[in-house]
Coordinates of C-alpha atoms and ligand atoms in Angstrom, one line a residue:
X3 CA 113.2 97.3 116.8
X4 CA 116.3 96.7 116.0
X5 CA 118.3 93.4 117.4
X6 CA 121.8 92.6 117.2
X7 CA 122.6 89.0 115.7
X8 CA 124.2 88.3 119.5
X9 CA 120.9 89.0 120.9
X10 CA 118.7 87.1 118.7
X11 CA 121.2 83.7 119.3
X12 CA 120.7 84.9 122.9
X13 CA 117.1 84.5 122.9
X14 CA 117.1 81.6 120.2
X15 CA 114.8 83.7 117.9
X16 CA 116.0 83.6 113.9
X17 CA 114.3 87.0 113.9
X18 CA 113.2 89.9 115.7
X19 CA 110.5 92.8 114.6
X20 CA 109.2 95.6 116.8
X21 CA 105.2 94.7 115.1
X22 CA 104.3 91.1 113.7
X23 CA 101.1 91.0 112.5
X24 CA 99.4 87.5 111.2
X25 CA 97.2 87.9 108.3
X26 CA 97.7 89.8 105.1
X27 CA 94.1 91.0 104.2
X28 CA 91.8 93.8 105.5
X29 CA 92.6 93.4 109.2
X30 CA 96.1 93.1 108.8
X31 CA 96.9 95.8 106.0
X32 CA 94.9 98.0 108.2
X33 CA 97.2 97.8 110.8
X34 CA 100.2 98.2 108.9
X35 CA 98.4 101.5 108.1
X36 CA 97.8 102.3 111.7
X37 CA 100.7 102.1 112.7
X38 CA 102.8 103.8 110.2
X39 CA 100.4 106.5 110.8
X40 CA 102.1 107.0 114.2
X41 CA 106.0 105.2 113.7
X42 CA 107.0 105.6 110.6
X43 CA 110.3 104.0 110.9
X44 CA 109.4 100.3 113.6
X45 CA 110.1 97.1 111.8
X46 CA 107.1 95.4 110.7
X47 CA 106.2 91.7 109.3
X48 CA 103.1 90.9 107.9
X49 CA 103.0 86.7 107.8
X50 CA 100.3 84.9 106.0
X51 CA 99.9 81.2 105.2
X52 CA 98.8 82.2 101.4
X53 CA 101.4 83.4 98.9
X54 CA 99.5 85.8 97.1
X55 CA 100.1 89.7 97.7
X56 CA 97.2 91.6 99.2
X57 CA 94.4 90.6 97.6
X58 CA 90.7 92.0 97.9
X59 CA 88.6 88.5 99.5
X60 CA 85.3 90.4 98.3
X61 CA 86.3 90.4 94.5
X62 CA 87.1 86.2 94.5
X63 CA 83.6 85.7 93.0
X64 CA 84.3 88.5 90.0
X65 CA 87.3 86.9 89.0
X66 CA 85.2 83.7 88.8
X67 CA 83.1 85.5 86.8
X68 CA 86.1 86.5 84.6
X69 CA 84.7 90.3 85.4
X70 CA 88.2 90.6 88.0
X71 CA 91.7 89.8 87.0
X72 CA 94.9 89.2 88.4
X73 CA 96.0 92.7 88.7
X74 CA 92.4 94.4 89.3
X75 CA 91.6 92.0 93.0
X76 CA 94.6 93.5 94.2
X77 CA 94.1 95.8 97.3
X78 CA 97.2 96.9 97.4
X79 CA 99.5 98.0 94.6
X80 CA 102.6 95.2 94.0
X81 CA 105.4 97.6 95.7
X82 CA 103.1 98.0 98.9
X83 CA 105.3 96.1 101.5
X84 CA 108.4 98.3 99.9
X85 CA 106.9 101.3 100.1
X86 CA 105.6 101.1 104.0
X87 CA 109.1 99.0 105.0
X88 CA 107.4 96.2 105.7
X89 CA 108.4 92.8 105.4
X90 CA 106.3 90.1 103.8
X91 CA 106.7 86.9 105.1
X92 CA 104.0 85.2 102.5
X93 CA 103.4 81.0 102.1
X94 CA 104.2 80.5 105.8
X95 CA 101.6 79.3 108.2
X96 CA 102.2 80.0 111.8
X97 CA 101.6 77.0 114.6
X98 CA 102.2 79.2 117.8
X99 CA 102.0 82.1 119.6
X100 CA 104.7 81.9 122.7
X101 CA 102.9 84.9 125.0
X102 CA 105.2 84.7 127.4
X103 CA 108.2 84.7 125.3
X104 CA 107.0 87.0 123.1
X105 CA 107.7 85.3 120.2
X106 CA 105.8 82.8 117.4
X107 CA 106.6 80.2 115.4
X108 CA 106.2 79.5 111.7
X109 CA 105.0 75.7 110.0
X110 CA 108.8 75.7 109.3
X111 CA 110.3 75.8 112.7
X112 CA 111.3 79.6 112.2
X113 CA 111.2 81.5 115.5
X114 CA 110.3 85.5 115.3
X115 CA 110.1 87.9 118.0
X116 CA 107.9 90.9 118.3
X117 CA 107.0 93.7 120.7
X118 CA 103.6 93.9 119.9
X119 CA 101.4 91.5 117.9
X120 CA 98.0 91.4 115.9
X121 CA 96.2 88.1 115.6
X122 CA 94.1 89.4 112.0
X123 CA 93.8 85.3 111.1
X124 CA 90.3 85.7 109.7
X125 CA 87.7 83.3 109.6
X126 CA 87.6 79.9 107.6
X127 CA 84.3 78.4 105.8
X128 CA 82.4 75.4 107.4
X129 CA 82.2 72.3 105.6
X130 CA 79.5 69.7 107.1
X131 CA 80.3 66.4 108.1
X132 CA 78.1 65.1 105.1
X133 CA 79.5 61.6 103.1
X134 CA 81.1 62.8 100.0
X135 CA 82.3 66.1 101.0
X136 CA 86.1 65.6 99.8
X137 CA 85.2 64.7 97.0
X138 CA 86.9 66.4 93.4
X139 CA 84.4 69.0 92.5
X140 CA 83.8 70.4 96.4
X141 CA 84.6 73.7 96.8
X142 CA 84.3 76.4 99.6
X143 CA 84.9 80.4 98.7
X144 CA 87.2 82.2 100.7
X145 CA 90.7 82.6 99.3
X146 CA 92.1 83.4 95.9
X147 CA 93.4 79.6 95.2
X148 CA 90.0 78.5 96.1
X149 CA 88.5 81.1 93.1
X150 CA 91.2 79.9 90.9
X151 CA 90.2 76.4 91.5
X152 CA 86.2 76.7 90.9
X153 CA 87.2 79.1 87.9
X154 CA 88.6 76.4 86.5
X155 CA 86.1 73.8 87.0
X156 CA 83.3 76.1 86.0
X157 CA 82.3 75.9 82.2
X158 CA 79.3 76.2 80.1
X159 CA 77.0 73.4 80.2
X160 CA 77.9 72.6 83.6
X161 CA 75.9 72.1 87.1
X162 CA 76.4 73.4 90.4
X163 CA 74.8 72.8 93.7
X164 CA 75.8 75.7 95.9
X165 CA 74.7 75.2 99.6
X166 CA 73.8 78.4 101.4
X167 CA 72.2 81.6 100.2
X168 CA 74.1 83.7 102.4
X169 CA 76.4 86.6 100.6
X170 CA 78.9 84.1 100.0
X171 CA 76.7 81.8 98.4
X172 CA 74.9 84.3 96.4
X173 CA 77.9 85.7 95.1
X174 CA 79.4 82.4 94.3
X175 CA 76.1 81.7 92.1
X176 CA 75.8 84.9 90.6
X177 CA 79.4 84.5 89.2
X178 CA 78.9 80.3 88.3
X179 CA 75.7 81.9 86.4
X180 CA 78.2 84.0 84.8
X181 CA 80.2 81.2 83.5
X182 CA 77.4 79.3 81.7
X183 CA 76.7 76.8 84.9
X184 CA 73.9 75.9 85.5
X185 CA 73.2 77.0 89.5
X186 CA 71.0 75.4 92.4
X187 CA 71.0 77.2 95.6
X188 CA 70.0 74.6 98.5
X189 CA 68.9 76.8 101.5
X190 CA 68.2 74.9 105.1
X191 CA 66.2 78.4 105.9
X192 CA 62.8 79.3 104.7
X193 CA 64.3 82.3 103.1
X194 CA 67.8 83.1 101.2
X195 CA 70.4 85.9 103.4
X196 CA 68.6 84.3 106.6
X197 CA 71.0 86.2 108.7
X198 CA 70.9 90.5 107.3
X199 CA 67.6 90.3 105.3
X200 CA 63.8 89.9 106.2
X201 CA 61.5 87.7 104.8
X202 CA 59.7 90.4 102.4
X203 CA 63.7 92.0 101.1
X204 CA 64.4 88.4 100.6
X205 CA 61.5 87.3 98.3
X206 CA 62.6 90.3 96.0
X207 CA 65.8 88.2 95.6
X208 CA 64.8 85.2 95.4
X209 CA 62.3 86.2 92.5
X210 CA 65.3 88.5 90.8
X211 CA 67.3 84.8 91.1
X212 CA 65.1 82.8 89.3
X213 CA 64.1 85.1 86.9
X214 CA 67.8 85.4 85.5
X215 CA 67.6 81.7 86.0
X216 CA 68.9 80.4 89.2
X217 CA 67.1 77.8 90.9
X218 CA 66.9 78.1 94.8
X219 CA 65.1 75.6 97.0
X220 CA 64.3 76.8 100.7
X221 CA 63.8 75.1 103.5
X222 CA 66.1 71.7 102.0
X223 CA 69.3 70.3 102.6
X224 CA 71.8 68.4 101.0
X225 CA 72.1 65.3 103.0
X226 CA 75.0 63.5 100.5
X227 CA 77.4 64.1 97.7
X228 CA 77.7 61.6 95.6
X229 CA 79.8 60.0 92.9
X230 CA 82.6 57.7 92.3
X231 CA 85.6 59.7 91.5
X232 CA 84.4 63.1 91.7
X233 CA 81.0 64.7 92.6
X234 CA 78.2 63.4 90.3
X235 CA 75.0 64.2 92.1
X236 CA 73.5 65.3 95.2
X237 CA 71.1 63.5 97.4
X238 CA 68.8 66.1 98.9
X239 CA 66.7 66.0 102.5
X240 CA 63.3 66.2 100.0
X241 CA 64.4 62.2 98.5
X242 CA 65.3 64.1 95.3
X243 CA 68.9 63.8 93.6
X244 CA 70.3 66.6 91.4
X245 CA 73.3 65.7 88.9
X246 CA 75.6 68.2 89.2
X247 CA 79.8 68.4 88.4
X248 CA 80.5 71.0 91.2
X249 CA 79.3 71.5 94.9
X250 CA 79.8 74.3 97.1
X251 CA 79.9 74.8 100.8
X252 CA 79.0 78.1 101.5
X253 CA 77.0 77.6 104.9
X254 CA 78.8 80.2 107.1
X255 CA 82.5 81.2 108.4
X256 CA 84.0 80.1 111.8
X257 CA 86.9 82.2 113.2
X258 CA 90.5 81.1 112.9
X259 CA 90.8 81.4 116.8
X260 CA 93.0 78.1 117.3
X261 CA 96.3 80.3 117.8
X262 CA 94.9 82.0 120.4
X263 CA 93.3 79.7 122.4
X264 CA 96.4 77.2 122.5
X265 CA 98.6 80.0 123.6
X266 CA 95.6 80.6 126.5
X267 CA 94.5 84.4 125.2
X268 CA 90.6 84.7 125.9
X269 CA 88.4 83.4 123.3
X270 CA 84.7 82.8 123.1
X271 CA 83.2 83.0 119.6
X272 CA 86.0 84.8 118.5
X273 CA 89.2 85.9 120.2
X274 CA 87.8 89.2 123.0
X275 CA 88.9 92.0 122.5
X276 CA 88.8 95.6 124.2
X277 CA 87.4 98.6 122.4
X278 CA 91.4 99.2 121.9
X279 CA 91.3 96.0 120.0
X280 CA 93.5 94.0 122.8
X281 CA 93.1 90.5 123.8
X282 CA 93.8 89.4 127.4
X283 CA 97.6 89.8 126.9
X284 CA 98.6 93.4 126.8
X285 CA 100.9 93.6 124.0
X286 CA 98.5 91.3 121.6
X287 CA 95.5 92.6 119.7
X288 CA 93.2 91.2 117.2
X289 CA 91.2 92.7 114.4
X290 CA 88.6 91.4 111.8
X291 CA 86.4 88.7 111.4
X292 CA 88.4 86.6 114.1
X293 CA 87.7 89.6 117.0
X294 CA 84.6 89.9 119.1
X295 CA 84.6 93.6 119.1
X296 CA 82.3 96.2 120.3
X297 CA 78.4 96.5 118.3
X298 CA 77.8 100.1 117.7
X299 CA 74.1 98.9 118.3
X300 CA 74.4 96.6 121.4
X301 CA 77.3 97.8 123.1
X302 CA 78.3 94.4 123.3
X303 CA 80.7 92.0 121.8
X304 CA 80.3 90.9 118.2
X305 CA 81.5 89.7 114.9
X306 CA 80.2 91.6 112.3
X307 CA 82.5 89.8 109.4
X308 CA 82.9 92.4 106.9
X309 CA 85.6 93.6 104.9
X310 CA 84.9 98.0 106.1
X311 CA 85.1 96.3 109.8
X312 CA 88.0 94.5 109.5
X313 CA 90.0 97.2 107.8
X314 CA 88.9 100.1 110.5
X315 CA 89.5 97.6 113.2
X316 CA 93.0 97.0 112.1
X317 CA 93.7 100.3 111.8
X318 CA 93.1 101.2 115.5
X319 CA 94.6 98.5 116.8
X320 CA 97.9 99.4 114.5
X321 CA 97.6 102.9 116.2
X322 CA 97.6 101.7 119.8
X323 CA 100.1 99.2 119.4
X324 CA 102.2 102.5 118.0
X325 CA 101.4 103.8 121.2
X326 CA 98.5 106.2 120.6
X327 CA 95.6 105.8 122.1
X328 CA 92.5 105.3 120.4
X329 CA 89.2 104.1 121.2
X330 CA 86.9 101.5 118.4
X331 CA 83.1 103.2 118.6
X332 CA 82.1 100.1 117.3
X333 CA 80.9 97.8 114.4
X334 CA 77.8 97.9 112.3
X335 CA 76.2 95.1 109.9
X336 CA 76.2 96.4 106.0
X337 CA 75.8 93.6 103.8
X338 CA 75.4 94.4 100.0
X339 CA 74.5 92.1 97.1
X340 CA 73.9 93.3 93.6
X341 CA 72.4 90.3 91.4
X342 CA 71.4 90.8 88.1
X343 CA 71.3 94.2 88.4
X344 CA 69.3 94.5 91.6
X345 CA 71.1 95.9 94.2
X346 CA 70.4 95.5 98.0
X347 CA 72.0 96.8 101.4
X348 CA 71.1 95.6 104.5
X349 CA 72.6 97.8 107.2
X350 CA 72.6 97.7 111.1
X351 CA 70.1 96.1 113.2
X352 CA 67.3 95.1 110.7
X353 CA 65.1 91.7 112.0
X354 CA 63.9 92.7 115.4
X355 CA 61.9 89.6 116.6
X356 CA 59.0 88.7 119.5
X357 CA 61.5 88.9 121.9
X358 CA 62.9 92.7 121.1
X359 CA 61.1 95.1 122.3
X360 CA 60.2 98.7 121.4
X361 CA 61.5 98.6 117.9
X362 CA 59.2 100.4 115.3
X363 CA 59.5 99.1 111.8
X364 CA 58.0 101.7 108.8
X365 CA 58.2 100.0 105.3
X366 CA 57.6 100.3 101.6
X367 CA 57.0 98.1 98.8
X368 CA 56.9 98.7 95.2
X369 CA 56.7 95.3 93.7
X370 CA 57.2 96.4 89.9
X371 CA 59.6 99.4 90.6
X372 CA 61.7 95.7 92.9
X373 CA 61.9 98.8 95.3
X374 CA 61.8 97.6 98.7
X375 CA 62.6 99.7 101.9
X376 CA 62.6 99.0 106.0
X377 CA 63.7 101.0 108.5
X378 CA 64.0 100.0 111.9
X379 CA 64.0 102.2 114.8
X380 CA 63.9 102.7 118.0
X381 CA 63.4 105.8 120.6
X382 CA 63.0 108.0 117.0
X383 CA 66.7 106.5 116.5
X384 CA 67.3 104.7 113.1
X385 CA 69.0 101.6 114.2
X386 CA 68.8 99.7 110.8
X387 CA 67.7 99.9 107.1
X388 CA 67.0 97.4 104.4
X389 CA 67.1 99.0 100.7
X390 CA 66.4 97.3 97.5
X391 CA 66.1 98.9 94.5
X392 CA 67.1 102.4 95.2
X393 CA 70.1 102.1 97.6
X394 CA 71.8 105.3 97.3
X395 CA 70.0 106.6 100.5
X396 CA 71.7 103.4 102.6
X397 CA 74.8 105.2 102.9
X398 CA 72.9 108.4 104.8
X399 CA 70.9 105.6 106.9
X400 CA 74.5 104.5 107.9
X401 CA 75.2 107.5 108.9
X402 CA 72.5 108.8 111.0
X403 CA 72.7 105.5 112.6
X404 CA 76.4 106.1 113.5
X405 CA 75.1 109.5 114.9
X406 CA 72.2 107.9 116.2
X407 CA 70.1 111.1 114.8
X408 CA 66.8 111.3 116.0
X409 CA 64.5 111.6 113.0
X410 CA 61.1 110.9 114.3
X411 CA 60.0 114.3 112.2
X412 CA 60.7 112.8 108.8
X413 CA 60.2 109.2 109.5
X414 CA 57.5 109.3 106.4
X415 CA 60.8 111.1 103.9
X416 CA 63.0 108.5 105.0
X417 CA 60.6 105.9 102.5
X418 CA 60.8 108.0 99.6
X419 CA 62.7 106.7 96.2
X420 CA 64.4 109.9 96.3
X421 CA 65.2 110.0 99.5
X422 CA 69.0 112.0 100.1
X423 CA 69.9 114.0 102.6
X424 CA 71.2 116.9 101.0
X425 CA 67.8 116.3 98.8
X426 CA 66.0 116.9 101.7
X427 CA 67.7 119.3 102.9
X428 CA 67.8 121.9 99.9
X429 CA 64.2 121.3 98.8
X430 CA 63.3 122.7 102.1
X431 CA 61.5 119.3 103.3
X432 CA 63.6 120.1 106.6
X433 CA 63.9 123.0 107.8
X434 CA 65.4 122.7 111.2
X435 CA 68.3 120.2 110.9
X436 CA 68.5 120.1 114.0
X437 CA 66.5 116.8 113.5
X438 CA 69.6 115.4 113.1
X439 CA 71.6 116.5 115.6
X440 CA 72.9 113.7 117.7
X441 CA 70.8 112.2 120.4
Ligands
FAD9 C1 83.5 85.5 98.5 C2 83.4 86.5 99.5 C3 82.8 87.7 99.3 C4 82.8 88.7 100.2 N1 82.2 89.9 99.9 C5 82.1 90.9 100.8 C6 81.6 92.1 100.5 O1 81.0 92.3 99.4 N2 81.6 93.1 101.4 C7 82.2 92.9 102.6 O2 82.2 93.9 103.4 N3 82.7 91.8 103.0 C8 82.7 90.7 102.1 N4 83.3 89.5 102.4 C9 83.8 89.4 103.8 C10 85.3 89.9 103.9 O3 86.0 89.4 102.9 C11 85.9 89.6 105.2 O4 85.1 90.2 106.2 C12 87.3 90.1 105.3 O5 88.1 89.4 104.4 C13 87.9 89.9 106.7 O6 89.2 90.3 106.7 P1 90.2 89.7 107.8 O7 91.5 90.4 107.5 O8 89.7 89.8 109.2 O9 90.4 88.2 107.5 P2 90.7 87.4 106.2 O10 90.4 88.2 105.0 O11 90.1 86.0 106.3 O12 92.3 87.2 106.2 C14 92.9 86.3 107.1 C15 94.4 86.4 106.8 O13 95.1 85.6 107.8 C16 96.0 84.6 107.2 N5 96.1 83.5 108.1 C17 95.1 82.8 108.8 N6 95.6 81.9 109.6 C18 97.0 82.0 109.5 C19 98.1 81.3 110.1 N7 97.9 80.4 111.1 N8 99.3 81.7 109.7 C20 99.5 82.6 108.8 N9 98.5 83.3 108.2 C21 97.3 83.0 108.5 C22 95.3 84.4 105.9 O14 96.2 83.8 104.9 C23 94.8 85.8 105.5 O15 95.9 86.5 105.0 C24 83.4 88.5 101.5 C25 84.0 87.3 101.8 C26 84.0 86.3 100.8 C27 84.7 85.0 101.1

């Protein structure tokens, strides 16, 4: 949308674009994708509070582990904004969304119109009210600065106390491992990845860590950081203290929904959205881990904070604020860790507990193959799948579970090492694919 300099004095705007989107990362590029796929030509500003170009969040623990550099955590080429005529607007933070004037306004008084706007602000990590967490040596793992930073402080013959055994976590001490750090993991659960992983997947992990030499305590907490002038030691919930140089906080994400709420858009967890990806105000959507979208499972409202979420969520929402019309099917958990070589997905729906009903759970161990598989159905309908060890096959799980295929024919194939669906199919194991014809 083009404005003349009259009309933006008239409205007291310093600029005008026909799509603003906030955030610069998976949500946010896939909404500048979604919508040039429809309007090739509408002005567009992507804002974000960081400087860097488009970076991949996922990779920040590989370039702590040196593995990642500069150029390679990129997730977009340098001459990106150029190429899809967008303009970046990058090391500005904005402090409010004006609904009703359509218009926003950036930490430095700047004033920008829109026509349509996507909230893709993300989530931020949680850092307990425990004494000594501001300490020098506290980190948390989200942006690129923050990888910088704990690259730096990270050096052989150091120690590190990382708090949570989530992905984050895991991925954090995987890469201080890397580094020559010595790593504890302090888990408040009594297992590590409490939240995509059962008990039995994550035992397989936790023995994988220590053998490759991580330490993980369950069922513990870190209760102070101490130290005078930077961190020194932590003071566990068991009485013990561990001396360590670095601590981080890696206990879980909250979403960035503080712009939305002020400017009175509905929020609960995370800002609501329809399966279009629009918040209570018509001309604003949201996308990524700061949305409560659809659960492909469930059918109702969740965050499933992934980076393949985010970017398909942006996507349709850039596409409907172009003015097509298209509909979000829905999210689905896929969490994947490789550590020391192990690799594990956990995809969809995979701890059902007392309270869910009518789930059927087949599984297979093979403790000195570290092969580990669940599947999780319900009605003869795969509804989620834990695979460690071989974990080719959790891409076809994804996919019948996105079809919701009824496989209660092959239930026992679906266990095997080799399990593949083309496998299956040309060995003659299935003969009538019409076991997977949608339910
Ligand atoms: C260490 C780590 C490893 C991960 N590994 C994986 C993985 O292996 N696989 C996977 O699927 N997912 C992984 N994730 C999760 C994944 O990175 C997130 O799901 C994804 O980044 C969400 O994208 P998003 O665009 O919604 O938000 P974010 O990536 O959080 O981006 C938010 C954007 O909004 C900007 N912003 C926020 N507030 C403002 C404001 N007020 N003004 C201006 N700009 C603002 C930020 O600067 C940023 O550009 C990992 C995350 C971390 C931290």
């Amino acid at each position: 949308m083009k404005v003349s300099q009259r009309g933006l004095v008239e409205m007291n705007l310093d600029a005008q674009y026909k799509y603003v989107i906030i955030g610069n990362s998976a949500a946010g590029i896939g909404c500048v994708e979604g919508i040039r796929k429809v309007d090739k030509e509408g002005s567009i500003a992507v804002i974000s509070e960081e400087k860097m170009h488009t970076y991949s969040r996922c990779l920040t623990s590989y370039y702590i582990a040196g593995v990642v550099d500069d150029e390679k955590i990129l997730f977009r080429p340098k001459d990106y904004y150029a190429k899809k005529n967008v303009t970046p607007i990058l090391g500005k933070k904005v402090v409010k969304i004006l609904p009703e004037d359509n218009h926003i306004v950036l930490d430095d008084g700047t004033r920008i119109g829109y026509s349509s706007l996507m909230i893709a602000t993300g989530a931020s990590p949680v850092i307990y009210d425990i004494p000594g967490n501001n300490k020098p040596g506290v980190f948390v793992l989200r942006t690129y600065e923050d990888a910088r930073r704990i690259s730096e402080a990270a050096a052989p013959g150091k120690r590190a106390v990382v708090m949570g055994g989530g992905l984050v976590g895991l991925k954090a001490a995987d890469a201080l491992h890397a580094k020559g750090v010595e790593v504890w993991v302090i888990v408040t659960s009594p297992q590590i990845m409490s939240q995509t992983m059962d008990r039995d997947g994550a035992e397989i992990l936790r023995k994988q860590l220590e053998e490759n030499g991580i330490k993980v305590m369950t069922e513990t907490n870190v209760e102070e950081i101490i130290g005078n002038k930077k961190v020194e030691a932590v003071r566990l919930s068991t009485g013990q203290t561990l001396t360590c140089d670095i601590v981080i906080f890696a206990k879980g994400v909250r979403p960035n929904i503080g712009l939305a709420k002020d400017a009175g858009i509905d929020t609960d967890y995370g800002i609501l959205v329809d399966t279009h990806m629009r918040t209570s105000v018509p001309n604003i959507y949201a996308a990524g881990d700061v949305a409560e979208a659809k659960d492909f499972i469930t059918g109702e409202r969740y965050i499933h904070a992934i980076w393949p979420n985010a970017v398909e969520q942006g996507c349709i929402a850039g596409q409907n604020m172009a003015g097509r019309d298209v509909e979000y099917a829905g999210g689905i958990a896929m969490n994947s860790v490789d550590l020391f070589g192990l690799a594990s997905i956990a995809v969809g729906f995979t701890r059902p507990r007392g309270k869910d009903h009518g789930y059927e759970i087949i599984s297979r161990s093979i403790p000195e193959k570290k092969f580990y598989r669940k599947i999780v159905l319900k009605d003869g309908v795969i509804v989620g799948a834990i695979c460690i060890g071989e974990v080719e096959a959790a891409g076809v799980f994804a996919g019948l579970i996105k079809r919701r295929a009824n496989v209660s024919k092959i239930k026992e194939l679906l266990l095997r090492e080799d399990f593949d669906y083309a496998k299956v199919l040309g060995e003659g194991l299935i003969k009538d694919t019409s076991y997977f014809a949608t339910a």
